[in-house]
Amino acid sequence: MNIIERALEFFDKLIVAVAYNPNKSALFSVGERMEMIQTALKNDPRITTVSFDGLLVDFVEKQGANVIIRGLRAVSDFEYEFQMTLMNRKLNRKVDTIFLMTGYKWFYTSSKIIKEAASLGGSVRGLVPEVVHQRLKTKLPNYRNVP
């Protein structure tokens, strides 16, 4: 959410792309993730949430956009994102990538760490939007009694 909120300082309109990736085991479906994003963003009219599969650069072009915004937490993020950006530039030179550093509160937070802590009954409230905190209670048995 931090990156989305900050990106709105630069752009009047954002498309939040929710990817279907069969190579990842997501806790929530694409539809559930889209719904949580929309709820967390209070259906802000400047933001459209759209799902896609396939190449991100193809999706961006189909949307009539030309910029991908990516959040970075640490140097390790940059190494991966840099490789992806180079490949995206090779696939479509009309699409650029802008990197935004995440707020310091999220430097060491990742979906993997959030899922691991929550699955063991640790509270992640304040690290995720309230809607996600509540949805985790329906997905993870050890999280059901977390206040």
PDB file of N, CA and C in Angstrom, residues 118-121 135-145:
ATOM      1  N   ALA A 118       2.090 -15.293  10.505  1.00  0.00           N
ATOM      2  CA  ALA A 118       0.649 -15.471  10.721  1.00  0.00           C
ATOM      3  C   ALA A 118       0.283 -16.946  10.853  1.00  0.00           C
ATOM      4  N   SER A 119       0.910 -17.802  10.053  1.00  0.00           N
ATOM      5  CA  SER A 119       0.578 -19.230  10.106  1.00  0.00           C
ATOM      6  C   SER A 119       0.975 -19.860  11.439  1.00  0.00           C
ATOM      7  N   LEU A 120       1.915 -19.216  12.132  1.00  0.00           N
ATOM      8  CA  LEU A 120       2.342 -19.706  13.443  1.00  0.00           C
ATOM      9  C   LEU A 120       1.629 -18.978  14.586  1.00  0.00           C
ATOM     10  N   GLY A 121       0.655 -18.136  14.230  1.00  0.00           N
ATOM     11  CA  GLY A 121      -0.142 -17.456  15.249  1.00  0.00           C
ATOM     12  C   GLY A 121       0.377 -16.102  15.683  1.00  0.00           C
ATOM     13  N   ARG A 135      -8.919 -11.350   6.895  1.00  0.00           N
ATOM     14  CA  ARG A 135      -8.989 -12.492   5.971  1.00  0.00           C
ATOM     15  C   ARG A 135      -8.025 -13.602   6.365  1.00  0.00           C
ATOM     16  N   LEU A 136      -6.896 -13.236   6.953  1.00  0.00           N
ATOM     17  CA  LEU A 136      -5.954 -14.259   7.418  1.00  0.00           C
ATOM     18  C   LEU A 136      -6.603 -15.161   8.457  1.00  0.00           C
ATOM     19  N   LYS A 137      -7.515 -14.609   9.229  1.00  0.00           N
ATOM     20  CA  LYS A 137      -8.216 -15.400  10.252  1.00  0.00           C
ATOM     21  C   LYS A 137      -9.071 -16.494   9.625  1.00  0.00           C
ATOM     22  N   THR A 138      -9.549 -16.270   8.413  1.00  0.00           N
ATOM     23  CA  THR A 138     -10.375 -17.282   7.742  1.00  0.00           C
ATOM     24  C   THR A 138      -9.525 -18.329   7.024  1.00  0.00           C
ATOM     25  N   LYS A 139      -8.271 -17.993   6.752  1.00  0.00           N
ATOM     26  CA  LYS A 139      -7.396 -18.893   5.989  1.00  0.00           C
ATOM     27  C   LYS A 139      -6.457 -19.731   6.849  1.00  0.00           C
ATOM     28  N   LEU A 140      -6.046 -19.178   7.976  1.00  0.00           N
ATOM     29  CA  LEU A 140      -5.008 -19.832   8.775  1.00  0.00           C
ATOM     30  C   LEU A 140      -5.544 -20.210  10.148  1.00  0.00           C
ATOM     31  N   PRO A 141      -5.637 -21.499  10.439  1.00  0.00           N
ATOM     32  CA  PRO A 141      -6.187 -21.945  11.725  1.00  0.00           C
ATOM     33  C   PRO A 141      -5.491 -21.333  12.942  1.00  0.00           C
ATOM     34  N   ASN A 142      -4.168 -21.203  12.912  1.00  0.00           N
ATOM     35  CA  ASN A 142      -3.435 -20.650  14.058  1.00  0.00           C
ATOM     36  C   ASN A 142      -3.624 -19.148  14.225  1.00  0.00           C
ATOM     37  N   TYR A 143      -4.238 -18.504  13.232  1.00  0.00           N
ATOM     38  CA  TYR A 143      -4.409 -17.044  13.278  1.00  0.00           C
ATOM     39  C   TYR A 143      -5.807 -16.643  13.739  1.00  0.00           C
ATOM     40  N   ARG A 144      -6.687 -17.604  13.848  1.00  0.00           N
ATOM     41  CA  ARG A 144      -8.099 -17.310  14.135  1.00  0.00           C
ATOM     42  C   ARG A 144      -8.317 -16.555  15.438  1.00  0.00           C
ATOM     43  N   ASN A 145      -7.499 -16.798  16.444  1.00  0.00           N
ATOM     44  CA  ASN A 145      -7.692 -16.163  17.753  1.00  0.00           C
ATOM     45  C   ASN A 145      -6.789 -14.956  17.993  1.00  0.00           C
TER      46      ASN A 145
END
